[in-house]
Coordinates of C-alpha atoms in Angstrom, one line a residue:
M582 CA -123.7 -67.4 -135.4
K583 CA -127.0 -67.7 -136.9
R584 CA -127.6 -67.7 -140.7
F585 CA -130.2 -66.2 -142.2
G586 CA -131.6 -68.0 -145.5
V587 CA -134.4 -69.4 -146.9
R588 CA -134.6 -73.2 -147.9
K589 CA -137.4 -73.2 -150.0
M590 CA -139.9 -75.7 -149.6
D591 CA -140.0 -79.6 -152.5
S592 CA -143.2 -77.1 -154.8
G593 CA -143.6 -80.5 -156.6
K594 CA -145.0 -81.4 -153.1
E595 CA -148.4 -81.0 -151.9
P596 CA -147.5 -78.6 -148.4
K597 CA -148.0 -80.0 -145.7
G598 CA -150.9 -78.5 -143.4
F599 CA -149.7 -75.1 -140.4
E600 CA -150.1 -75.6 -137.6
T601 CA -151.5 -73.0 -135.1
E602 CA -152.6 -73.8 -131.8
N603 CA -155.8 -71.6 -130.6
P604 CA -156.7 -70.5 -133.5
L605 CA -159.1 -67.1 -134.0
P606 CA -162.5 -67.9 -133.3
A607 CA -165.0 -68.7 -136.0
D608 CA -140.2 -59.0 -182.6
T609 CA -140.3 -56.9 -179.4
S610 CA -136.3 -54.8 -179.9
P611 CA -135.8 -51.4 -180.0
K612 CA -137.1 -50.5 -182.9
T613 CA -135.3 -48.0 -185.8
H614 CA -136.0 -46.1 -189.1
E615 CA -136.6 -48.9 -191.8
N616 CA -133.6 -46.5 -193.8
S617 CA -131.4 -45.7 -190.6
P618 CA -128.2 -46.5 -189.4
T619 CA -127.6 -48.3 -186.3
A620 CA -127.1 -44.9 -184.9
P621 CA -130.2 -42.3 -185.9
N622 CA -129.7 -39.4 -188.4
A623 CA -130.5 -35.8 -186.2
K624 CA -132.5 -35.8 -189.4
H625 CA -135.1 -38.5 -187.7
L626 CA -135.4 -36.5 -184.0
Q627 CA -138.3 -34.9 -183.0
S628 CA -138.6 -32.0 -180.5
P629 CA -138.4 -33.3 -177.2
M630 CA -140.8 -30.6 -176.1
E631 CA -143.3 -32.2 -178.1
L632 CA -143.7 -35.1 -175.9
E633 CA -146.6 -37.0 -174.8
T634 CA -146.2 -38.5 -171.2
Y635 CA -148.6 -41.4 -170.1
D636 CA -151.6 -41.1 -168.6
Y637 CA -152.3 -39.3 -165.2
I638 CA -153.7 -42.1 -162.3
P639 CA -154.9 -40.6 -158.9
R640 CA -152.8 -41.9 -157.0
A641 CA -154.2 -43.3 -153.3
S642 CA -152.9 -41.2 -151.1
D643 CA -154.5 -38.1 -152.9
L644 CA -157.5 -39.6 -152.4
L645 CA -157.7 -40.4 -149.3
I646 CA -157.0 -36.7 -148.4
S647 CA -160.4 -36.3 -148.1
V648 CA -160.6 -39.5 -145.9
S649 CA -160.2 -39.4 -142.1
V650 CA -159.0 -42.7 -141.3
R651 CA -158.9 -40.9 -137.7
A652 CA -162.7 -41.0 -137.0
D653 CA -163.5 -43.4 -134.0
V654 CA -166.6 -44.9 -136.7
N655 CA -164.0 -45.3 -139.3
K656 CA -161.2 -47.0 -136.8
H657 CA -164.4 -49.4 -135.9
K658 CA -164.9 -49.9 -139.0
I659 CA -161.0 -51.0 -139.4
T660 CA -160.6 -53.2 -136.9
N661 CA -163.4 -55.3 -138.5
L662 CA -162.5 -55.4 -141.6
V663 CA -158.7 -56.2 -140.6
I664 CA -160.1 -59.2 -137.9
S665 CA -162.5 -60.5 -141.0
A666 CA -159.9 -60.1 -142.8
M667 CA -157.7 -62.1 -140.5
E668 CA -159.9 -65.5 -140.4
E669 CA -160.9 -65.2 -143.7
I670 CA -156.8 -66.0 -144.6
R671 CA -157.2 -68.4 -141.5
Q672 CA -159.1 -70.3 -143.0
L673 CA -157.0 -70.2 -146.5
V674 CA -154.4 -71.9 -144.9
I675 CA -155.1 -74.1 -143.0
E676 CA -158.2 -76.0 -144.7
Q677 CA -155.3 -76.1 -148.1
E678 CA -157.6 -78.8 -149.3
A679 CA -161.3 -77.9 -149.5
L680 CA -160.0 -74.2 -151.2
W681 CA -157.1 -74.5 -153.0
V682 CA -157.2 -77.0 -155.8
F683 CA -152.7 -78.6 -156.7
D684 CA -151.6 -79.8 -159.8
M685 CA -148.3 -82.2 -159.0
E686 CA -147.0 -82.4 -162.1
A687 CA -146.7 -78.4 -162.4
G688 CA -145.6 -78.4 -159.1
T689 CA -148.0 -75.4 -158.5
C690 CA -151.8 -74.5 -157.1
S691 CA -154.5 -72.7 -157.3
L692 CA -157.9 -71.6 -155.8
N693 CA -160.6 -73.2 -155.5
V694 CA -162.9 -70.2 -157.2
G695 CA -166.8 -71.9 -156.0
E696 CA -165.5 -73.0 -152.9
Y697 CA -164.4 -69.6 -152.5
K698 CA -167.0 -67.6 -152.9
R699 CA -169.3 -70.3 -150.8
R700 CA -167.4 -69.1 -147.7
F701 CA -167.2 -65.7 -148.4
S702 CA -168.7 -63.2 -150.7
P703 CA -171.5 -61.5 -149.9
L704 CA -175.3 -62.9 -149.9
D705 CA -178.0 -60.1 -151.8
P706 CA -178.6 -58.5 -148.3
T707 CA -182.4 -60.0 -148.5
L708 CA -181.0 -63.3 -149.3
D709 CA -178.9 -63.2 -146.1
E710 CA -182.2 -62.5 -144.1
I711 CA -184.0 -65.4 -145.0
V712 CA -180.3 -67.4 -144.0
R713 CA -180.1 -65.9 -140.6
M714 CA -184.6 -66.5 -139.6
I715 CA -183.4 -70.2 -141.0
K716 CA -180.3 -70.0 -138.5
T717 CA -182.1 -68.9 -136.1
Q718 CA -185.7 -70.4 -136.5
E719 CA -187.4 -67.4 -136.3
P720 CA -191.0 -67.5 -137.5
I721 CA -190.8 -66.7 -140.7
L722 CA -193.6 -64.0 -141.4
G723 CA -193.5 -63.0 -144.7
I724 CA -191.4 -63.8 -147.4
P725 CA -189.5 -61.1 -148.9
N726 CA -190.2 -59.4 -152.0
L727 CA -187.3 -60.6 -153.9
N728 CA -188.3 -58.0 -157.1
A729 CA -188.6 -55.5 -153.9
E730 CA -185.0 -52.2 -154.8
V731 CA -182.9 -53.0 -151.7
E732 CA -179.7 -51.2 -151.3
I733 CA -176.9 -53.2 -151.6
L734 CA -173.1 -53.2 -150.1
P735 CA -170.9 -52.1 -152.3
E736 CA -168.7 -55.4 -153.2
V737 CA -165.1 -54.6 -153.3
G738 CA -163.9 -55.0 -156.6
S739 CA -165.6 -54.8 -160.3
A740 CA -166.9 -56.8 -163.2
C741 CA -163.5 -55.8 -165.3
L742 CA -160.9 -56.8 -162.2
E743 CA -159.3 -60.0 -162.7
R744 CA -158.1 -62.5 -160.1
E745 CA -155.2 -63.7 -158.8
A746 CA -154.6 -66.3 -156.2
S747 CA -151.6 -67.8 -155.3
R748 CA -149.7 -69.7 -152.0
D749 CA -146.3 -70.1 -151.3
I750 CA -144.1 -72.0 -148.3
A751 CA -140.5 -71.2 -146.9
V752 CA -138.7 -72.3 -144.2
V753 CA -136.8 -69.3 -143.6
C754 CA -133.3 -69.1 -140.9
M755 CA -135.1 -66.3 -139.3
N756 CA -136.6 -65.8 -136.1
P757 CA -140.7 -65.0 -136.0
V758 CA -140.4 -61.9 -133.8
N759 CA -137.7 -60.4 -136.4
L760 CA -140.0 -61.3 -139.4
V761 CA -143.1 -59.1 -137.8
Q762 CA -140.3 -56.1 -137.2
M763 CA -139.4 -55.6 -140.7
F764 CA -143.1 -55.9 -142.0
M765 CA -144.7 -53.4 -138.4
D766 CA -141.9 -51.1 -140.4
V767 CA -142.3 -49.9 -143.3
V768 CA -138.9 -48.3 -144.5
Q769 CA -137.8 -52.4 -143.7
W770 CA -140.4 -53.8 -145.0
S771 CA -140.0 -51.4 -148.2
R772 CA -136.1 -52.4 -148.3
M773 CA -135.9 -55.7 -147.9
F774 CA -138.4 -56.1 -151.4
S775 CA -137.1 -52.8 -153.2
S776 CA -137.6 -55.2 -156.4
I777 CA -141.0 -55.3 -155.8
V778 CA -142.4 -52.0 -153.5
S779 CA -141.6 -48.9 -155.0
K780 CA -143.2 -46.9 -152.5
A781 CA -144.6 -47.3 -149.1
E782 CA -145.7 -44.7 -146.4
I783 CA -147.8 -45.1 -143.7
L784 CA -151.2 -43.8 -143.4
E785 CA -151.7 -43.5 -139.9
V786 CA -150.8 -46.6 -136.7
I787 CA -154.3 -46.9 -135.2
S788 CA -152.3 -49.5 -132.9
E789 CA -149.3 -49.5 -132.1
G790 CA -149.9 -53.5 -130.1
K791 CA -150.1 -54.6 -126.8
G792 CA -147.8 -52.6 -124.6
S793 CA -143.7 -53.5 -125.9
S794 CA -145.8 -56.5 -128.4
L795 CA -146.8 -56.1 -132.2
D796 CA -149.5 -58.0 -130.8
G797 CA -152.4 -56.3 -132.0
A798 CA -150.6 -54.0 -134.3
L799 CA -153.0 -52.3 -136.7
Q800 CA -151.0 -49.6 -139.4
V801 CA -153.3 -48.1 -142.1
M802 CA -150.8 -47.8 -145.4
T803 CA -150.2 -47.0 -149.3
A804 CA -148.2 -48.2 -152.2
E805 CA -147.1 -49.1 -155.0
F806 CA -145.8 -52.7 -156.4
H807 CA -144.3 -52.5 -159.7
I808 CA -142.1 -54.6 -162.0
S809 CA -138.5 -53.4 -162.8
S810 CA -139.3 -51.9 -166.0
P811 CA -141.0 -48.8 -166.8
L812 CA -143.7 -50.5 -169.0
V813 CA -145.3 -52.7 -167.0
Q814 CA -147.2 -49.6 -164.6
T815 CA -147.6 -49.9 -161.3
R816 CA -150.3 -51.1 -159.0
E817 CA -151.0 -48.6 -156.5
S818 CA -153.8 -49.8 -153.4
Y819 CA -154.4 -48.4 -150.2
F820 CA -154.5 -50.8 -147.4
A821 CA -154.9 -52.1 -144.0
R822 CA -152.2 -54.1 -142.3
Y823 CA -152.8 -56.0 -138.9
C824 CA -150.7 -58.3 -137.2
K825 CA -151.2 -61.1 -134.1
Q826 CA -150.2 -63.6 -132.6
L827 CA -152.3 -66.2 -133.2
S828 CA -150.6 -68.5 -129.8
V829 CA -146.7 -69.1 -128.5
N830 CA -146.0 -70.4 -131.7
V831 CA -147.4 -68.6 -134.9
W832 CA -147.6 -65.1 -135.9
A833 CA -149.8 -63.6 -139.0
V834 CA -150.2 -60.4 -140.9
V835 CA -152.7 -59.5 -143.1
D836 CA -152.9 -56.6 -145.6
V837 CA -156.7 -56.0 -146.8
S838 CA -157.3 -53.3 -149.4
L839 CA -159.6 -50.3 -147.7
E840 CA -162.6 -49.3 -150.8
S841 CA -164.9 -51.4 -149.2
I842 CA -165.0 -48.5 -146.9
F843 CA -163.7 -45.6 -148.5
P844 CA -165.1 -47.0 -152.4
N845 CA -162.9 -45.6 -154.8
P846 CA -164.7 -46.0 -158.1
T847 CA -161.3 -45.7 -160.1
A848 CA -159.5 -48.6 -158.2
R849 CA -157.3 -51.0 -160.7
F850 CA -155.8 -53.0 -158.1
L851 CA -157.6 -54.8 -154.9
R852 CA -155.7 -56.5 -152.7
R853 CA -158.2 -58.9 -151.1
P854 CA -156.8 -60.4 -147.7
S855 CA -153.4 -61.3 -147.9
G856 CA -150.5 -62.6 -146.2
C857 CA -148.2 -64.5 -144.4
F858 CA -148.3 -67.1 -141.7
I859 CA -145.1 -67.5 -139.7
Q860 CA -144.2 -70.4 -137.5
P861 CA -140.8 -70.8 -135.2
M862 CA -139.2 -74.8 -136.4
G863 CA -136.1 -74.7 -134.1
N864 CA -133.1 -73.2 -134.2
G865 CA -134.1 -69.7 -135.6
Y866 CA -136.1 -71.2 -138.5
S867 CA -138.9 -70.7 -139.2
K868 CA -141.6 -71.9 -141.8
V869 CA -143.4 -68.9 -143.4
L870 CA -146.8 -69.1 -146.2
W871 CA -147.1 -66.7 -147.8
I872 CA -150.9 -66.1 -149.5
E873 CA -151.3 -63.7 -152.3
H874 CA -155.0 -63.3 -153.4
L875 CA -155.2 -60.0 -155.2
E876 CA -157.8 -58.1 -158.0
V877 CA -156.5 -56.6 -160.7
D878 CA -157.4 -55.0 -164.3
N879 CA -154.7 -56.0 -166.4
T880 CA -156.5 -54.1 -170.0
L881 CA -153.4 -51.6 -170.6
V882 CA -150.2 -54.3 -169.5
H883 CA -147.3 -54.6 -172.0
R884 CA -147.8 -57.3 -175.1
L885 CA -145.1 -58.1 -173.8
F886 CA -145.2 -59.1 -170.4
K887 CA -149.4 -60.0 -170.8
P888 CA -148.5 -63.7 -169.9
L889 CA -146.0 -63.2 -167.3
V890 CA -148.4 -60.6 -165.5
T891 CA -151.3 -61.9 -166.3
S892 CA -150.6 -65.6 -165.7
G893 CA -150.2 -64.2 -161.8
L894 CA -146.2 -65.0 -161.8
A895 CA -145.2 -61.8 -161.7
F896 CA -147.2 -60.6 -158.1
G897 CA -147.8 -63.6 -156.9
A898 CA -146.3 -65.2 -153.7
K899 CA -143.6 -66.8 -155.0
R900 CA -141.6 -63.8 -155.8
W901 CA -142.1 -62.7 -152.3
L902 CA -141.4 -65.5 -151.2
G903 CA -138.8 -65.3 -153.7
T904 CA -137.1 -62.2 -153.0
M905 CA -136.7 -62.6 -148.7
A906 CA -134.6 -65.6 -149.4
C907 CA -132.6 -63.6 -151.5
Q908 CA -132.7 -60.8 -149.2
C909 CA -132.2 -63.0 -145.6
D910 CA -129.5 -64.7 -147.3
R911 CA -127.9 -61.0 -148.3
L912 CA -127.5 -60.3 -143.8
A913 CA -125.4 -63.4 -143.4
S914 CA -123.1 -62.3 -145.9
Y915 CA -122.1 -59.2 -143.9
M916 CA -120.6 -61.7 -140.9
D917 CA -119.2 -64.4 -143.4
D918 CA -115.2 -64.9 -143.0
R919 CA -114.8 -66.4 -145.6
V920 CA -114.0 -63.2 -147.7
P921 CA -110.9 -61.8 -147.9
I922 CA -111.5 -58.7 -146.8
M923 CA -111.3 -56.8 -143.9
Q924 CA -114.8 -57.3 -141.9
D925 CA -115.6 -53.6 -142.3
G926 CA -114.4 -53.2 -145.7
R927 CA -117.3 -56.1 -146.6
K928 CA -119.8 -54.1 -144.7
S929 CA -118.6 -50.7 -146.4
I930 CA -119.2 -52.5 -149.5
L931 CA -122.3 -54.2 -149.5
K932 CA -123.7 -51.4 -147.7
L933 CA -122.9 -49.2 -150.9
A934 CA -124.0 -52.7 -152.9
D935 CA -127.1 -52.4 -150.9
R936 CA -128.2 -49.0 -152.3
M937 CA -126.9 -48.4 -155.5
T938 CA -129.3 -51.6 -156.5
R939 CA -132.5 -49.6 -154.3
S940 CA -131.6 -47.1 -156.5
Y941 CA -132.1 -49.3 -159.7
H942 CA -134.8 -50.5 -158.6
A943 CA -136.5 -47.5 -157.9
G944 CA -135.0 -46.0 -161.3
V945 CA -137.0 -48.4 -163.4
S946 CA -140.1 -48.5 -161.6
S947 CA -142.6 -47.1 -164.3
T948 CA -143.1 -43.9 -161.5
A949 CA -139.6 -43.0 -161.4
S950 CA -140.2 -39.9 -160.8
P951 CA -143.6 -37.2 -160.4
E952 CA -141.8 -35.0 -161.6
N953 CA -140.5 -35.7 -165.1
T954 CA -142.6 -39.4 -166.1
W955 CA -141.0 -41.5 -168.7
K956 CA -141.5 -39.9 -172.2
P957 CA -141.2 -42.1 -175.6
I958 CA -137.8 -41.2 -176.7
P959 CA -137.9 -38.5 -179.6
I960 CA -136.9 -40.2 -182.1
S961 CA -138.6 -41.9 -185.1
G962 CA -139.3 -45.8 -185.3
A963 CA -137.7 -45.5 -182.0
G964 CA -140.4 -48.6 -181.0
D965 CA -140.0 -49.2 -176.5
V966 CA -137.3 -47.0 -175.6
L967 CA -138.4 -44.7 -173.2
V968 CA -135.9 -42.0 -171.3
T969 CA -136.9 -39.9 -168.1
T970 CA -134.8 -37.5 -166.5
S971 CA -134.0 -35.9 -162.7
Y972 CA -131.7 -33.2 -161.0
N973 CA -129.8 -33.8 -158.0
D974 CA -128.4 -30.3 -156.6
D975 CA -127.6 -31.1 -152.9
D976 CA -127.7 -35.4 -152.2
P977 CA -124.7 -36.5 -151.4
E978 CA -125.7 -39.6 -152.8
T979 CA -126.1 -38.3 -156.8
P980 CA -123.4 -36.7 -159.3
R981 CA -124.9 -33.2 -159.6
G982 CA -126.6 -32.5 -162.2
V983 CA -128.9 -33.7 -164.4
S984 CA -129.4 -37.4 -165.2
I985 CA -130.8 -39.3 -167.8
T986 CA -132.2 -42.6 -167.3
V987 CA -132.6 -44.3 -170.3
A988 CA -134.9 -48.3 -170.6
T989 CA -136.0 -50.5 -172.7
T990 CA -137.1 -54.5 -172.3
I991 CA -136.6 -56.7 -175.4
W992 CA -138.0 -60.4 -176.2
L993 CA -135.1 -63.2 -176.6
P994 CA -135.4 -66.4 -177.4
N995 CA -132.3 -67.7 -174.5
Q996 CA -133.7 -69.5 -171.2
P997 CA -133.4 -66.5 -167.9
K998 CA -131.0 -68.8 -166.6
N999 CA -128.6 -68.3 -170.4
V1000 CA -129.3 -64.4 -170.3
F1001 CA -128.4 -64.0 -166.4
E1002 CA -124.8 -65.9 -166.6
F1003 CA -124.1 -64.2 -169.8
L1004 CA -124.4 -60.6 -168.4
R1005 CA -123.5 -61.0 -164.9
N1006 CA -119.9 -62.7 -165.9
E1007 CA -116.8 -60.2 -166.3
D1008 CA -115.2 -62.7 -168.8
H1009 CA -118.3 -61.6 -171.1
R1010 CA -118.5 -57.2 -170.3
S1011 CA -116.2 -57.0 -173.2
Q1012 CA -119.3 -58.1 -175.5
W1013 CA -121.5 -55.9 -175.1
D1014 CA -120.6 -52.8 -172.2
L1015 CA -119.2 -49.9 -174.6
L1016 CA -116.7 -48.4 -172.2
C1017 CA -114.7 -51.7 -173.0
L1018 CA -115.0 -53.7 -175.8
K1019 CA -112.2 -55.9 -176.3
R1020 CA -110.7 -54.6 -173.6
C1021 CA -109.2 -57.8 -170.4
S1022 CA -112.0 -57.5 -167.7
Q1023 CA -111.5 -59.4 -163.9
E1024 CA -113.3 -60.1 -161.2
A1025 CA -110.4 -58.4 -158.4
T1026 CA -112.9 -59.4 -155.5
R1027 CA -116.2 -61.2 -154.4
V1028 CA -118.5 -61.5 -151.7
C1029 CA -121.4 -64.1 -152.1
T1030 CA -124.8 -62.9 -150.8
G1031 CA -126.7 -66.4 -150.7
H1032 CA -126.5 -69.6 -150.9
D1033 CA -126.6 -70.2 -154.3
P1034 CA -122.9 -68.5 -155.9
A1035 CA -124.7 -65.8 -158.6
N1036 CA -126.1 -63.5 -155.7
C1037 CA -123.2 -61.9 -154.8
V1038 CA -121.3 -58.8 -155.1
S1039 CA -118.1 -57.9 -157.0
I1040 CA -115.7 -55.4 -157.5
I1041 CA -114.3 -56.0 -161.7
K1042 CA -111.2 -54.4 -163.1
I1043 CA -111.5 -53.3 -166.6
D1044 CA -108.5 -52.7 -168.1
T1045 CA -107.8 -49.1 -169.2
L1046 CA -106.1 -46.4 -168.9
P1047 CA -107.2 -44.7 -166.1
L1048 CA -108.2 -47.8 -165.2
I1049 CA -112.3 -48.3 -164.1
F1050 CA -114.0 -49.9 -161.6
Y1051 CA -117.4 -51.9 -161.8
L1052 CA -119.0 -52.4 -158.0
Q1053 CA -121.8 -55.5 -159.4
E1054 CA -125.0 -56.9 -157.1
S1055 CA -126.1 -60.3 -159.6
Q1056 CA -129.1 -61.8 -157.5
T1057 CA -131.5 -64.2 -158.6
T1058 CA -133.8 -66.0 -157.8
S1059 CA -137.0 -68.6 -159.1
T1060 CA -139.4 -66.1 -161.1
G1061 CA -136.6 -63.4 -161.9
S1062 CA -132.7 -62.2 -161.7
Y1063 CA -130.3 -58.5 -162.1
V1064 CA -128.1 -57.9 -162.8
V1065 CA -126.8 -54.1 -161.2
Y1066 CA -123.3 -52.3 -161.5
A1067 CA -121.7 -48.6 -161.7
P1068 CA -118.4 -47.5 -162.2
V1069 CA -116.6 -46.1 -159.3
D1070 CA -113.5 -44.4 -159.7
L1071 CA -110.2 -46.2 -158.0
F1072 CA -109.9 -43.4 -154.8
T1073 CA -113.3 -44.5 -154.0
M1074 CA -112.6 -47.9 -154.0
N1075 CA -110.0 -48.0 -151.6
S1076 CA -111.7 -46.2 -149.3
V1077 CA -114.9 -48.4 -148.9
L1078 CA -112.3 -51.1 -149.0
S1079 CA -110.7 -49.4 -146.0
G1080 CA -114.3 -49.6 -144.4
D1081 CA -114.8 -45.5 -145.0
D1082 CA -118.3 -44.5 -145.0
P1083 CA -120.1 -45.2 -147.5
D1084 CA -122.7 -43.2 -147.7
N1085 CA -121.4 -39.9 -149.2
V1086 CA -120.3 -42.2 -152.2
Q1087 CA -121.8 -40.8 -155.5
I1088 CA -123.0 -43.3 -157.7
L1089 CA -125.8 -44.1 -161.0
A1090 CA -126.9 -47.4 -161.5
S1091 CA -127.6 -49.2 -164.3
G1092 CA -128.4 -52.5 -164.7
F1093 CA -130.1 -55.8 -166.0
A1094 CA -134.2 -57.7 -164.9
V1095 CA -133.8 -60.8 -166.2
L1096 CA -137.5 -62.3 -166.1
P1097 CA -139.0 -64.9 -167.6
D1098 CA -141.6 -64.7 -170.9
R1099 CA -144.5 -67.1 -169.3
P1100 CA -144.2 -69.4 -166.6
R1101 CA -142.7 -72.5 -166.5
I1102 CA -145.2 -75.4 -166.7
G1103 CA -144.3 -78.7 -165.5
G1104 CA -140.6 -77.7 -164.8
E1105 CA -139.9 -77.5 -169.0
E1106 CA -136.9 -75.2 -169.6
N1107 CA -137.9 -73.8 -173.5
C1108 CA -138.9 -70.3 -172.6
G1109 CA -137.5 -67.0 -174.2
T1110 CA -136.6 -64.3 -171.7
L1111 CA -137.9 -60.7 -171.3
L1112 CA -134.5 -58.0 -170.4
T1113 CA -135.4 -54.6 -168.9
I1114 CA -132.2 -53.2 -169.6
A1115 CA -131.4 -49.3 -167.8
I1116 CA -128.8 -46.6 -168.1
R1117 CA -128.1 -44.0 -166.3
V1118 CA -125.4 -40.7 -166.8
V1119 CA -124.8 -37.5 -166.9
D1120 CA -125.5 -35.6 -169.2
Q1121 CA -122.7 -33.1 -169.7
H1122 CA -124.7 -31.1 -172.4
S1123 CA -127.3 -27.4 -171.7
S1124 CA -130.2 -30.6 -170.8
T1125 CA -132.5 -29.7 -167.5
P1126 CA -135.0 -32.3 -166.4
E1127 CA -137.5 -30.7 -168.7
Y1128 CA -135.5 -30.3 -171.7
L1129 CA -133.4 -32.5 -173.2
P1130 CA -131.2 -31.0 -176.3
P1131 CA -131.1 -33.0 -179.5
I1132 CA -127.7 -34.2 -179.3
S1133 CA -128.2 -36.4 -175.6
V1134 CA -131.1 -37.5 -177.0
L1135 CA -128.8 -38.9 -180.0
T1136 CA -126.7 -40.1 -177.3
V1137 CA -128.3 -42.1 -175.1
Y1138 CA -130.1 -43.9 -178.1
T1139 CA -127.4 -44.7 -179.8
I1140 CA -125.9 -46.4 -175.6
I1141 CA -129.1 -48.3 -175.4
T1142 CA -129.3 -49.7 -179.3
Q1143 CA -125.4 -50.3 -179.6
T1144 CA -126.0 -52.5 -176.1
V1145 CA -129.3 -54.1 -177.2
Q1146 CA -127.6 -54.9 -180.7
L1147 CA -123.8 -56.5 -179.1
I1148 CA -126.1 -58.1 -176.5
R1149 CA -128.4 -59.8 -179.5
A1150 CA -124.7 -60.7 -181.1
A1151 CA -123.2 -62.9 -178.2
I1152 CA -125.9 -64.4 -176.6
T1153 CA -128.3 -65.8 -179.4
Q1154 CA -125.2 -66.5 -181.9

């Protein structure tokens, strides 16, 4: 049996060249009122109907309504664009010494911007014509007037956009064809990267490839990329994705924004040619080299996340590959015979946990619901505590009625790995979980989902009457960690362990996202943690998606503020 996983390359050494054959042609906690107690009085509540929502940002799919990608002229432009993008990515991969600057001590690399611009930035049309005549040795009958007005082709990006460029490499225990199929299937892709991709949609398939192969497949897509916190707005883009088999042994998947063809003056996030090269290593392994090259407006990034986001770590290549590592490892756990659960039960538990985790990531995104956006909670001095609601009438996966999600992000002086270990350990749950304070809890069973024992799905039993069970999944990578959980009753838990289909099991996912507050320099350990807490409950009062009564607002606010206080007191003592 082949195991699906990732073995990270040594980041402290300069990566070896990527081989190709026949390459293409040239204080931050939730704030309370100064005089208010831990659980605020109702007099501090404001009218929920008077809340202001975040400014609406036009969706990329809305902008594309007036653009016909089916037109032959646009298909031709998109095809030329992706071929050029593929060549650019090839040079960024192969010519690493010229285009990248490696910091051996920090184990990082950065783009050589000067060399990049020299090779890939468009010339002024007048200068471009002079260069062309010199190269072709045509007689120059007259020097063009450099002061004359000329039509400048629009360049992707603007002065307010900052460049983020990163690369990372890993050896993945999955063959290249399966990886390519995952990238070109929007459902598989968005599920594998649910902690990064909040929404994704294929707008047009220009080419399905050659015969039964994905070689030459070309799609136009829209996607939103997020950090698991409502305080950070999603990065939204529409782009072309192109898959090419460069040789017998090398595949490439490249993304590039389409603003150069369909100008959008409001664009705040653009993908320069980005993507990955995939090369087989034998025995089912593939070497994957990933490049993320972005231009983004970070002026509205929340102050807590500014160092993490502007450094490029939050949306960089290392995060993409780390997430792939975690998810590929997870696939192997479906066939792990070392777990004392029958195979059908193991698959059901993992399937339910996967849905729970994806639900958490989708629910804590800054665009959790198009109809009901995040709003500041209507309590005086609540700070960055946000709330959103949704109504379920017929979804069998979610309890019927109005569900409320309340979330916030706080800063802790502790190292992320220590915060993560504290929150995932069932022995500490009685110190912060309001449902089981000072009660005994134990891990009833565990399914490992990776080489790191911290990556696992657990069933946690709480010693209460009646018994409370939690389904919990913990995941950790070098760029972030997550602990997601949902209460499940005894009957349902026994049914799932017996191998019954978990698709109709109703769960409400709550949890934590544990991120570093900034990049680590030279492997330093002394950095803090950005902890996002999201708690989801079903409202038992007369709430609607448009209105929360004061008692409901007070309840969810009390839950999250007391949880924050308990975590802070326990972990910083």
